[in-house]
mmCIF file with all atom_site columns, C-alpha atoms in Angstrom:
data_model
loop_
_atom_site.group_PDB
_atom_site.id
_atom_site.type_symbol
_atom_site.label_atom_id
_atom_site.label_alt_id
_atom_site.label_comp_id
_atom_site.label_asym_id
_atom_site.label_entity_id
_atom_site.label_seq_id
_atom_site.pdbx_PDB_ins_code
_atom_site.Cartn_x
_atom_site.Cartn_y
_atom_site.Cartn_z
_atom_site.occupancy
_atom_site.B_iso_or_equiv
_atom_site.pdbx_formal_charge
_atom_site.auth_seq_id
_atom_site.auth_comp_id
_atom_site.auth_asym_id
_atom_site.auth_atom_id
_atom_site.pdbx_PDB_model_num
ATOM 1   C CA . SER R 1 1   ? 47.888 93.885  139.671 1.00 84.00 ? 100 SER R CA 1
ATOM 2   C CA . PHE R 1 2   ? 48.977 96.943  141.718 1.00 89.00 ? 101 PHE R CA 1
ATOM 3   C CA . GLU R 1 3   ? 52.563 95.656  141.640 1.00 89.00 ? 102 GLU R CA 1
ATOM 4   C CA . THR R 1 4   ? 54.691 98.774  141.608 1.00 91.00 ? 103 THR R CA 1
ATOM 5   C CA . LYS R 1 5   ? 57.416 97.104  139.539 1.00 93.00 ? 104 LYS R CA 1
ATOM 6   C CA . TYR R 1 6   ? 55.213 97.632  136.461 1.00 95.00 ? 105 TYR R CA 1
ATOM 7   C CA . LEU R 1 7   ? 54.748 101.288 137.271 1.00 95.00 ? 106 LEU R CA 1
ATOM 8   C CA . ARG R 1 8   ? 58.499 101.684 137.788 1.00 95.00 ? 107 ARG R CA 1
ATOM 9   C CA . ASN R 1 9   ? 59.105 100.020 134.403 1.00 96.00 ? 108 ASN R CA 1
ATOM 10  C CA . ALA R 1 10  ? 56.572 102.361 132.756 1.00 97.00 ? 109 ALA R CA 1
ATOM 11  C CA . ILE R 1 11  ? 58.449 105.361 134.145 1.00 97.00 ? 110 ILE R CA 1
ATOM 12  C CA . VAL R 1 12  ? 61.827 104.037 132.937 1.00 97.00 ? 111 VAL R CA 1
ATOM 13  C CA . LEU R 1 13  ? 60.446 103.247 129.474 1.00 98.00 ? 112 LEU R CA 1
ATOM 14  C CA . THR R 1 14  ? 58.815 106.682 129.232 1.00 98.00 ? 113 THR R CA 1
ATOM 15  C CA . GLU R 1 15  ? 62.073 108.398 130.156 1.00 98.00 ? 114 GLU R CA 1
ATOM 16  C CA . LYS R 1 16  ? 63.877 106.314 127.520 1.00 97.00 ? 115 LYS R CA 1
ATOM 17  C CA . MET R 1 17  ? 61.182 107.152 124.935 1.00 97.00 ? 116 MET R CA 1
ATOM 18  C CA . ILE R 1 18  ? 61.685 110.861 125.615 1.00 97.00 ? 117 ILE R CA 1
ATOM 19  C CA . GLN R 1 19  ? 65.456 110.521 125.408 1.00 95.00 ? 118 GLN R CA 1
ATOM 20  C CA . LEU R 1 20  ? 65.448 108.615 122.095 1.00 94.00 ? 119 LEU R CA 1
ATOM 21  C CA . PHE R 1 21  ? 62.456 109.949 120.170 1.00 94.00 ? 120 PHE R CA 1
ATOM 22  C CA . TRP R 1 22  ? 61.404 113.403 121.443 1.00 96.00 ? 121 TRP R CA 1
ATOM 23  C CA . ASP R 1 23  ? 61.927 116.362 119.098 1.00 94.00 ? 122 ASP R CA 1
ATOM 24  C CA . ASP R 1 24  ? 63.244 119.131 121.381 1.00 93.00 ? 123 ASP R CA 1
ATOM 25  C CA . GLU R 1 25  ? 63.029 121.729 118.641 1.00 92.00 ? 124 GLU R CA 1
ATOM 26  C CA . ASN R 1 26  ? 59.483 121.253 117.297 1.00 92.00 ? 125 ASN R CA 1
ATOM 27  C CA . GLY R 1 27  ? 57.781 118.848 119.712 1.00 94.00 ? 126 GLY R CA 1
ATOM 28  C CA . GLY R 1 28  ? 56.325 115.433 118.996 1.00 96.00 ? 127 GLY R CA 1
ATOM 29  C CA . PHE R 1 29  ? 57.874 111.988 118.976 1.00 96.00 ? 128 PHE R CA 1
ATOM 30  C CA . TYR R 1 30  ? 59.724 110.631 115.966 1.00 92.00 ? 129 TYR R CA 1
ATOM 31  C CA . PHE R 1 31  ? 59.025 107.099 114.801 1.00 88.00 ? 130 PHE R CA 1
ATOM 32  C CA . THR R 1 32  ? 62.746 106.244 114.650 1.00 81.00 ? 131 THR R CA 1
ATOM 33  C CA . GLU R 1 33  ? 65.927 106.949 116.568 1.00 76.00 ? 132 GLU R CA 1
ATOM 34  C CA . PRO R 1 34  ? 68.283 109.673 115.303 1.00 77.00 ? 133 PRO R CA 1
ATOM 35  C CA . GLU R 1 35  ? 71.146 107.200 114.802 1.00 72.00 ? 134 GLU R CA 1
ATOM 36  C CA . ASN R 1 36  ? 69.191 105.010 112.366 1.00 67.00 ? 135 ASN R CA 1
ATOM 37  C CA . ALA R 1 37  ? 71.248 105.344 109.151 1.00 60.00 ? 136 ALA R CA 1
ATOM 38  C CA . ASP R 1 38  ? 68.653 103.464 107.070 1.00 68.00 ? 137 ASP R CA 1
ATOM 39  C CA . VAL R 1 39  ? 66.107 106.245 107.494 1.00 64.00 ? 138 VAL R CA 1
ATOM 40  C CA . ILE R 1 40  ? 66.302 109.234 105.158 1.00 69.00 ? 139 ILE R CA 1
ATOM 41  C CA . PHE R 1 41  ? 63.503 111.195 106.813 1.00 73.00 ? 140 PHE R CA 1
ATOM 42  C CA . ARG R 1 42  ? 62.431 110.847 110.456 1.00 77.00 ? 141 ARG R CA 1
ATOM 43  C CA . GLU R 1 43  ? 58.636 110.669 110.559 1.00 87.00 ? 142 GLU R CA 1
ATOM 44  C CA . LYS R 1 44  ? 56.259 111.705 113.319 1.00 90.00 ? 143 LYS R CA 1
ATOM 45  C CA . GLU R 1 45  ? 53.131 109.575 113.053 1.00 91.00 ? 144 GLU R CA 1
ATOM 46  C CA . ILE R 1 46  ? 49.873 110.988 114.407 1.00 92.00 ? 145 ILE R CA 1
ATOM 47  C CA . TYR R 1 47  ? 47.119 109.256 112.415 1.00 94.00 ? 146 TYR R CA 1
ATOM 48  C CA . ASP R 1 48  ? 45.039 106.869 114.541 1.00 95.00 ? 147 ASP R CA 1
ATOM 49  C CA . GLY R 1 49  ? 43.865 104.034 112.342 1.00 92.00 ? 148 GLY R CA 1
ATOM 50  C CA . ALA R 1 50  ? 43.088 100.520 113.531 1.00 93.00 ? 149 ALA R CA 1
ATOM 51  C CA . ILE R 1 51  ? 46.208 100.892 115.668 1.00 95.00 ? 150 ILE R CA 1
ATOM 52  C CA . PRO R 1 52  ? 46.712 104.189 117.550 1.00 96.00 ? 151 PRO R CA 1
ATOM 53  C CA . SER R 1 53  ? 49.752 106.248 116.593 1.00 96.00 ? 152 SER R CA 1
ATOM 54  C CA . GLY R 1 54  ? 52.785 106.322 118.836 1.00 95.00 ? 153 GLY R CA 1
ATOM 55  C CA . ASN R 1 55  ? 52.256 110.013 119.589 1.00 97.00 ? 154 ASN R CA 1
ATOM 56  C CA . SER R 1 56  ? 48.668 109.367 120.675 1.00 97.00 ? 155 SER R CA 1
ATOM 57  C CA . VAL R 1 57  ? 49.656 106.531 122.999 1.00 97.00 ? 156 VAL R CA 1
ATOM 58  C CA . ALA R 1 58  ? 52.563 108.593 124.329 1.00 98.00 ? 157 ALA R CA 1
ATOM 59  C CA . LEU R 1 59  ? 50.194 111.463 125.179 1.00 98.00 ? 158 LEU R CA 1
ATOM 60  C CA . LEU R 1 60  ? 47.882 109.300 127.278 1.00 97.00 ? 159 LEU R CA 1
ATOM 61  C CA . ASN R 1 61  ? 50.806 107.523 128.973 1.00 97.00 ? 160 ASN R CA 1
ATOM 62  C CA . LEU R 1 62  ? 52.508 110.809 129.853 1.00 98.00 ? 161 LEU R CA 1
ATOM 63  C CA . LEU R 1 63  ? 49.311 112.205 131.323 1.00 97.00 ? 162 LEU R CA 1
ATOM 64  C CA . LYS R 1 64  ? 48.542 109.115 133.395 1.00 96.00 ? 163 LYS R CA 1
ATOM 65  C CA . LEU R 1 65  ? 52.092 108.955 134.729 1.00 97.00 ? 164 LEU R CA 1
ATOM 66  C CA . TRP R 1 66  ? 51.903 112.662 135.548 1.00 95.00 ? 165 TRP R CA 1
ATOM 67  C CA . ARG R 1 67  ? 48.685 112.114 137.535 1.00 93.00 ? 166 ARG R CA 1
ATOM 68  C CA . ILE R 1 68  ? 50.203 109.158 139.382 1.00 93.00 ? 167 ILE R CA 1
ATOM 69  C CA . THR R 1 69  ? 53.670 110.541 140.105 1.00 93.00 ? 168 THR R CA 1
ATOM 70  C CA . GLY R 1 70  ? 53.124 114.294 140.067 1.00 91.00 ? 169 GLY R CA 1
ATOM 71  C CA . ARG R 1 71  ? 56.088 114.661 137.699 1.00 95.00 ? 170 ARG R CA 1
ATOM 72  C CA . GLU R 1 72  ? 55.647 118.012 135.968 1.00 96.00 ? 171 GLU R CA 1
ATOM 73  C CA . ASP R 1 73  ? 58.207 117.124 133.266 1.00 97.00 ? 172 ASP R CA 1
ATOM 74  C CA . PHE R 1 74  ? 55.781 114.506 131.935 1.00 98.00 ? 173 PHE R CA 1
ATOM 75  C CA . TYR R 1 75  ? 52.963 117.059 131.873 1.00 97.00 ? 174 TYR R CA 1
ATOM 76  C CA . LYS R 1 76  ? 55.068 119.676 130.099 1.00 97.00 ? 175 LYS R CA 1
ATOM 77  C CA . ILE R 1 77  ? 55.982 117.234 127.345 1.00 98.00 ? 176 ILE R CA 1
ATOM 78  C CA . ALA R 1 78  ? 52.307 116.272 127.011 1.00 98.00 ? 177 ALA R CA 1
ATOM 79  C CA . GLN R 1 79  ? 51.430 119.963 126.617 1.00 97.00 ? 178 GLN R CA 1
ATOM 80  C CA . LYS R 1 80  ? 54.079 120.393 123.921 1.00 97.00 ? 179 LYS R CA 1
ATOM 81  C CA . LEU R 1 81  ? 52.789 117.261 122.183 1.00 97.00 ? 180 LEU R CA 1
ATOM 82  C CA . VAL R 1 82  ? 49.282 118.731 122.066 1.00 97.00 ? 181 VAL R CA 1
ATOM 83  C CA . THR R 1 83  ? 50.600 122.059 120.777 1.00 96.00 ? 182 THR R CA 1
ATOM 84  C CA . CYS R 1 84  ? 52.663 120.309 118.111 1.00 96.00 ? 183 CYS R CA 1
ATOM 85  C CA . PHE R 1 85  ? 49.669 118.525 116.551 1.00 96.00 ? 184 PHE R CA 1
ATOM 86  C CA . ALA R 1 86  ? 46.774 120.859 117.494 1.00 95.00 ? 185 ALA R CA 1
ATOM 87  C CA . TYR R 1 87  ? 46.353 122.392 114.047 1.00 94.00 ? 186 TYR R CA 1
ATOM 88  C CA . THR R 1 88  ? 46.305 119.026 112.279 1.00 94.00 ? 187 THR R CA 1
ATOM 89  C CA . ILE R 1 89  ? 43.866 117.473 114.732 1.00 95.00 ? 188 ILE R CA 1
ATOM 90  C CA . LYS R 1 90  ? 41.557 120.508 114.734 1.00 95.00 ? 189 LYS R CA 1
ATOM 91  C CA . ASN R 1 91  ? 41.147 120.270 110.960 1.00 95.00 ? 190 ASN R CA 1
ATOM 92  C CA . TYR R 1 92  ? 40.253 116.557 110.866 1.00 94.00 ? 191 TYR R CA 1
ATOM 93  C CA . PRO R 1 93  ? 39.522 115.279 114.403 1.00 94.00 ? 192 PRO R CA 1
ATOM 94  C CA . SER R 1 94  ? 37.953 111.956 113.353 1.00 94.00 ? 193 SER R CA 1
ATOM 95  C CA . ALA R 1 95  ? 41.370 110.765 112.139 1.00 96.00 ? 194 ALA R CA 1
ATOM 96  C CA . TYR R 1 96  ? 42.902 111.222 115.584 1.00 97.00 ? 195 TYR R CA 1
ATOM 97  C CA . THR R 1 97  ? 40.481 109.482 117.938 1.00 96.00 ? 196 THR R CA 1
ATOM 98  C CA . PHE R 1 98  ? 43.057 108.037 120.347 1.00 97.00 ? 197 PHE R CA 1
ATOM 99  C CA . PHE R 1 99  ? 44.809 111.388 120.586 1.00 97.00 ? 198 PHE R CA 1
ATOM 100 C CA . LEU R 1 100 ? 41.414 112.890 121.490 1.00 97.00 ? 199 LEU R CA 1
ATOM 101 C CA . LEU R 1 101 ? 41.150 110.361 124.345 1.00 95.00 ? 200 LEU R CA 1
ATOM 102 C CA . GLY R 1 102 ? 44.384 111.824 125.691 1.00 96.00 ? 201 GLY R CA 1
ATOM 103 C CA . LEU R 1 103 ? 42.986 115.344 125.341 1.00 96.00 ? 202 LEU R CA 1
ATOM 104 C CA . ASP R 1 104 ? 39.854 114.295 127.198 1.00 95.00 ? 203 ASP R CA 1
ATOM 105 C CA . PHE R 1 105 ? 41.999 112.917 130.006 1.00 95.00 ? 204 PHE R CA 1
ATOM 106 C CA . MET R 1 106 ? 44.112 116.086 130.011 1.00 95.00 ? 205 MET R CA 1
ATOM 107 C CA . PHE R 1 107 ? 41.254 118.558 130.210 1.00 92.00 ? 206 PHE R CA 1
ATOM 108 C CA . GLY R 1 108 ? 39.228 116.374 132.548 1.00 82.00 ? 207 GLY R CA 1
ATOM 109 C CA . PRO R 1 109 ? 37.654 115.997 134.796 1.00 87.00 ? 208 PRO R CA 1
ATOM 110 C CA . SER R 1 110 ? 39.582 112.936 135.812 1.00 87.00 ? 209 SER R CA 1
ATOM 111 C CA . LEU R 1 111 ? 39.243 110.700 138.823 1.00 92.00 ? 210 LEU R CA 1
ATOM 112 C CA . GLU R 1 112 ? 41.918 109.621 141.233 1.00 93.00 ? 211 GLU R CA 1
ATOM 113 C CA . ILE R 1 113 ? 40.867 106.597 143.241 1.00 94.00 ? 212 ILE R CA 1
ATOM 114 C CA . ILE R 1 114 ? 43.124 105.737 146.147 1.00 94.00 ? 213 ILE R CA 1
ATOM 115 C CA . ILE R 1 115 ? 42.503 102.428 147.878 1.00 93.00 ? 214 ILE R CA 1
ATOM 116 C CA . VAL R 1 116 ? 43.983 101.999 151.341 1.00 92.00 ? 215 VAL R CA 1
ATOM 117 C CA . ALA R 1 117 ? 43.463 98.340  152.194 1.00 90.00 ? 216 ALA R CA 1
ATOM 118 C CA . ARG R 1 118 ? 44.986 94.962  152.927 1.00 86.00 ? 217 ARG R CA 1
ATOM 119 C CA . LYS R 1 119 ? 46.097 93.097  149.827 1.00 85.00 ? 218 LYS R CA 1
ATOM 120 C CA . ASN R 1 120 ? 43.536 90.315  150.367 1.00 86.00 ? 219 ASN R CA 1
ATOM 121 C CA . GLU R 1 121 ? 40.680 92.865  150.060 1.00 86.00 ? 220 GLU R CA 1
ATOM 122 C CA . LEU R 1 122 ? 41.655 94.109  146.616 1.00 89.00 ? 221 LEU R CA 1
ATOM 123 C CA . ASP R 1 123 ? 39.727 91.569  144.531 1.00 89.00 ? 222 ASP R CA 1
ATOM 124 C CA . ARG R 1 124 ? 36.362 92.694  145.851 1.00 89.00 ? 223 ARG R CA 1
ATOM 125 C CA . ILE R 1 125 ? 37.188 96.373  145.398 1.00 91.00 ? 224 ILE R CA 1
ATOM 126 C CA . THR R 1 126 ? 38.560 96.021  141.857 1.00 90.00 ? 225 THR R CA 1
ATOM 127 C CA . GLU R 1 127 ? 35.546 93.928  140.867 1.00 91.00 ? 226 GLU R CA 1
ATOM 128 C CA . VAL R 1 128 ? 33.280 96.847  141.822 1.00 90.00 ? 227 VAL R CA 1
ATOM 129 C CA . LEU R 1 129 ? 35.542 99.406  140.104 1.00 90.00 ? 228 LEU R CA 1
ATOM 130 C CA . ASN R 1 130 ? 35.772 97.359  136.920 1.00 90.00 ? 229 ASN R CA 1
ATOM 131 C CA . SER R 1 131 ? 32.000 96.941  136.723 1.00 92.00 ? 230 SER R CA 1
ATOM 132 C CA . LYS R 1 132 ? 31.717 100.623 135.721 1.00 88.00 ? 231 LYS R CA 1
ATOM 133 C CA . TYR R 1 133 ? 33.098 102.328 132.643 1.00 90.00 ? 232 TYR R CA 1
ATOM 134 C CA . ILE R 1 134 ? 35.268 105.140 133.994 1.00 89.00 ? 233 ILE R CA 1
ATOM 135 C CA . PRO R 1 135 ? 37.805 106.038 131.300 1.00 87.00 ? 234 PRO R CA 1
ATOM 136 C CA . ASN R 1 136 ? 39.505 109.043 132.917 1.00 92.00 ? 235 ASN R CA 1
ATOM 137 C CA . LYS R 1 137 ? 40.726 107.457 136.100 1.00 93.00 ? 236 LYS R CA 1
ATOM 138 C CA . ILE R 1 138 ? 43.857 106.355 137.817 1.00 93.00 ? 237 ILE R CA 1
ATOM 139 C CA . VAL R 1 139 ? 43.683 103.846 140.646 1.00 94.00 ? 238 VAL R CA 1
ATOM 140 C CA . LEU R 1 140 ? 46.359 103.619 143.325 1.00 93.00 ? 239 LEU R CA 1
ATOM 141 C CA . PHE R 1 141 ? 46.659 100.974 146.011 1.00 92.00 ? 240 PHE R CA 1
ATOM 142 C CA . LYS R 1 142 ? 48.300 101.747 149.339 1.00 91.00 ? 241 LYS R CA 1
ATOM 143 C CA . GLN R 1 143 ? 48.661 98.673  151.491 1.00 86.00 ? 242 GLN R CA 1
ATOM 144 C CA . ILE R 1 144 ? 47.646 98.535  155.161 1.00 78.00 ? 243 ILE R CA 1
ATOM 145 C CA . TYR R 1 145 ? 50.215 96.593  157.134 1.00 70.00 ? 244 TYR R CA 1
ATOM 146 C CA . ASP R 1 146 ? 49.430 94.666  160.283 1.00 58.00 ? 245 ASP R CA 1
ATOM 147 C CA . SER R 1 147 ? 51.270 95.731  163.420 1.00 57.00 ? 246 SER R CA 1
ATOM 148 C CA . GLU R 1 148 ? 53.849 92.962  162.891 1.00 56.00 ? 247 GLU R CA 1
ATOM 149 C CA . GLY R 1 149 ? 54.079 93.605  159.134 1.00 53.00 ? 248 GLY R CA 1
ATOM 150 C CA . ASP R 1 150 ? 57.153 95.166  157.674 1.00 53.00 ? 249 ASP R CA 1
ATOM 151 C CA . PHE R 1 151 ? 56.985 98.183  155.404 1.00 51.00 ? 250 PHE R CA 1
ATOM 152 C CA . GLU R 1 152 ? 57.682 97.131  151.832 1.00 52.00 ? 251 GLU R CA 1
ATOM 153 C CA . GLU R 1 153 ? 60.341 99.173  150.067 1.00 46.00 ? 252 GLU R CA 1
ATOM 154 C CA . ASP R 1 154 ? 58.342 98.927  146.837 1.00 51.00 ? 253 ASP R CA 1
ATOM 155 C CA . ASP R 1 155 ? 55.261 100.580 148.323 1.00 76.00 ? 254 ASP R CA 1
ATOM 156 C CA . ILE R 1 156 ? 53.328 103.023 146.075 1.00 88.00 ? 255 ILE R CA 1
ATOM 157 C CA . THR R 1 157 ? 54.254 105.962 148.319 1.00 86.00 ? 256 THR R CA 1
ATOM 158 C CA . THR R 1 158 ? 57.868 105.722 147.096 1.00 86.00 ? 257 THR R CA 1
ATOM 159 C CA . ILE R 1 159 ? 56.607 106.511 143.566 1.00 91.00 ? 258 ILE R CA 1
ATOM 160 C CA . SER R 1 160 ? 53.504 108.590 144.144 1.00 90.00 ? 259 SER R CA 1
ATOM 161 C CA . PRO R 1 161 ? 53.575 111.447 146.637 1.00 83.00 ? 260 PRO R CA 1
ATOM 162 C CA . LEU R 1 162 ? 49.808 111.592 146.132 1.00 80.00 ? 261 LEU R CA 1
ATOM 163 C CA . ALA R 1 163 ? 49.358 108.250 147.912 1.00 86.00 ? 262 ALA R CA 1
ATOM 164 C CA . SER R 1 164 ? 51.345 109.379 150.953 1.00 83.00 ? 263 SER R CA 1
ATOM 165 C CA . ASN R 1 165 ? 48.536 111.610 152.205 1.00 84.00 ? 264 ASN R CA 1
ATOM 166 C CA . TYR R 1 166 ? 45.896 108.905 152.527 1.00 90.00 ? 265 TYR R CA 1
ATOM 167 C CA . LYS R 1 167 ? 45.361 106.694 155.569 1.00 90.00 ? 266 LYS R CA 1
ATOM 168 C CA . GLU R 1 168 ? 42.946 104.013 156.646 1.00 89.00 ? 267 GLU R CA 1
ATOM 169 C CA . ILE R 1 169 ? 40.120 105.089 158.926 1.00 91.00 ? 268 ILE R CA 1
ATOM 170 C CA . ASN R 1 170 ? 39.740 103.066 162.137 1.00 89.00 ? 269 ASN R CA 1
ATOM 171 C CA . GLY R 1 171 ? 41.895 100.287 160.682 1.00 84.00 ? 270 GLY R CA 1
ATOM 172 C CA . LYS R 1 172 ? 39.326 99.669  157.934 1.00 89.00 ? 271 LYS R CA 1
ATOM 173 C CA . THR R 1 173 ? 39.681 99.601  154.198 1.00 91.00 ? 272 THR R CA 1
ATOM 174 C CA . THR R 1 174 ? 39.278 103.184 153.041 1.00 94.00 ? 273 THR R CA 1
ATOM 175 C CA . ILE R 1 175 ? 38.662 104.393 149.512 1.00 94.00 ? 274 ILE R CA 1
ATOM 176 C CA . TYR R 1 176 ? 39.199 107.977 148.452 1.00 95.00 ? 275 TYR R CA 1
ATOM 177 C CA . ILE R 1 177 ? 37.496 109.157 145.280 1.00 93.00 ? 276 ILE R CA 1
ATOM 178 C CA . CYS R 1 178 ? 38.882 112.450 144.057 1.00 92.00 ? 277 CYS R CA 1
ATOM 179 C CA . THR R 1 179 ? 38.208 114.657 141.056 1.00 90.00 ? 278 THR R CA 1
ATOM 180 C CA . ASN R 1 180 ? 41.268 116.617 139.980 1.00 83.00 ? 279 ASN R CA 1
ATOM 181 C CA . TYR R 1 181 ? 42.772 115.894 143.418 1.00 82.00 ? 280 TYR R CA 1
ATOM 182 C CA . GLU R 1 182 ? 39.772 117.209 145.363 1.00 88.00 ? 281 GLU R CA 1
ATOM 183 C CA . CYS R 1 183 ? 38.448 114.319 147.403 1.00 89.00 ? 282 CYS R CA 1
ATOM 184 C CA . LYS R 1 184 ? 34.971 113.456 148.537 1.00 92.00 ? 283 LYS R CA 1
ATOM 185 C CA . LYS R 1 185 ? 34.309 112.000 151.958 1.00 94.00 ? 284 LYS R CA 1
ATOM 186 C CA . PRO R 1 186 ? 36.296 108.751 152.319 1.00 94.00 ? 285 PRO R CA 1
ATOM 187 C CA . ILE R 1 187 ? 34.387 105.501 151.913 1.00 92.00 ? 286 ILE R CA 1
ATOM 188 C CA . THR R 1 188 ? 34.914 102.610 154.335 1.00 92.00 ? 287 THR R CA 1
ATOM 189 C CA . GLU R 1 189 ? 32.230 100.263 153.010 1.00 87.00 ? 288 GLU R CA 1
ATOM 190 C CA . ILE R 1 190 ? 32.664 98.619  149.611 1.00 81.00 ? 289 ILE R CA 1
ATOM 191 C CA . GLU R 1 191 ? 28.931 98.893  148.911 1.00 80.00 ? 290 GLU R CA 1
ATOM 192 C CA . GLU R 1 192 ? 29.214 102.681 149.089 1.00 82.00 ? 291 GLU R CA 1
#
């Protein structure tokens, strides 16, 4: 939807997850809070069955939020998470498939796609983007405002410094496709 309120909520929830479940001493996320008196032993689940483990989902979320926001604290926790479970995963990788998706995203290459456009042009662009399977990508939308349009406080540039650097070319929709933050020539035609 490109509504930044969801991205803001993801950041808040991730910070809360770190605060409540992160093991500062050994790395990894516990399955329960420390104050839970009903739990004798705090587990750290890593096995990815029909439902991915919490640690696997946390890894991918941390990495995507790091790519979007540039927050190094998210990346450092992701690195510690990988280190914490590396030995286990190395010995039986097929049991940790979702965690491996996070590793693939971490080691890349990954794509950053920045769309600078008017809101009414997004449907056509996202239709083209969604027609291709591109798993290691983040997509940011930076809105072009008309001369009489007011700047929205909730614009993506308030969350992502990455988006601040990109502008429309000649007042046209402009799409930047970057690999590990190195961008190709900007595209101003959707067909491209």
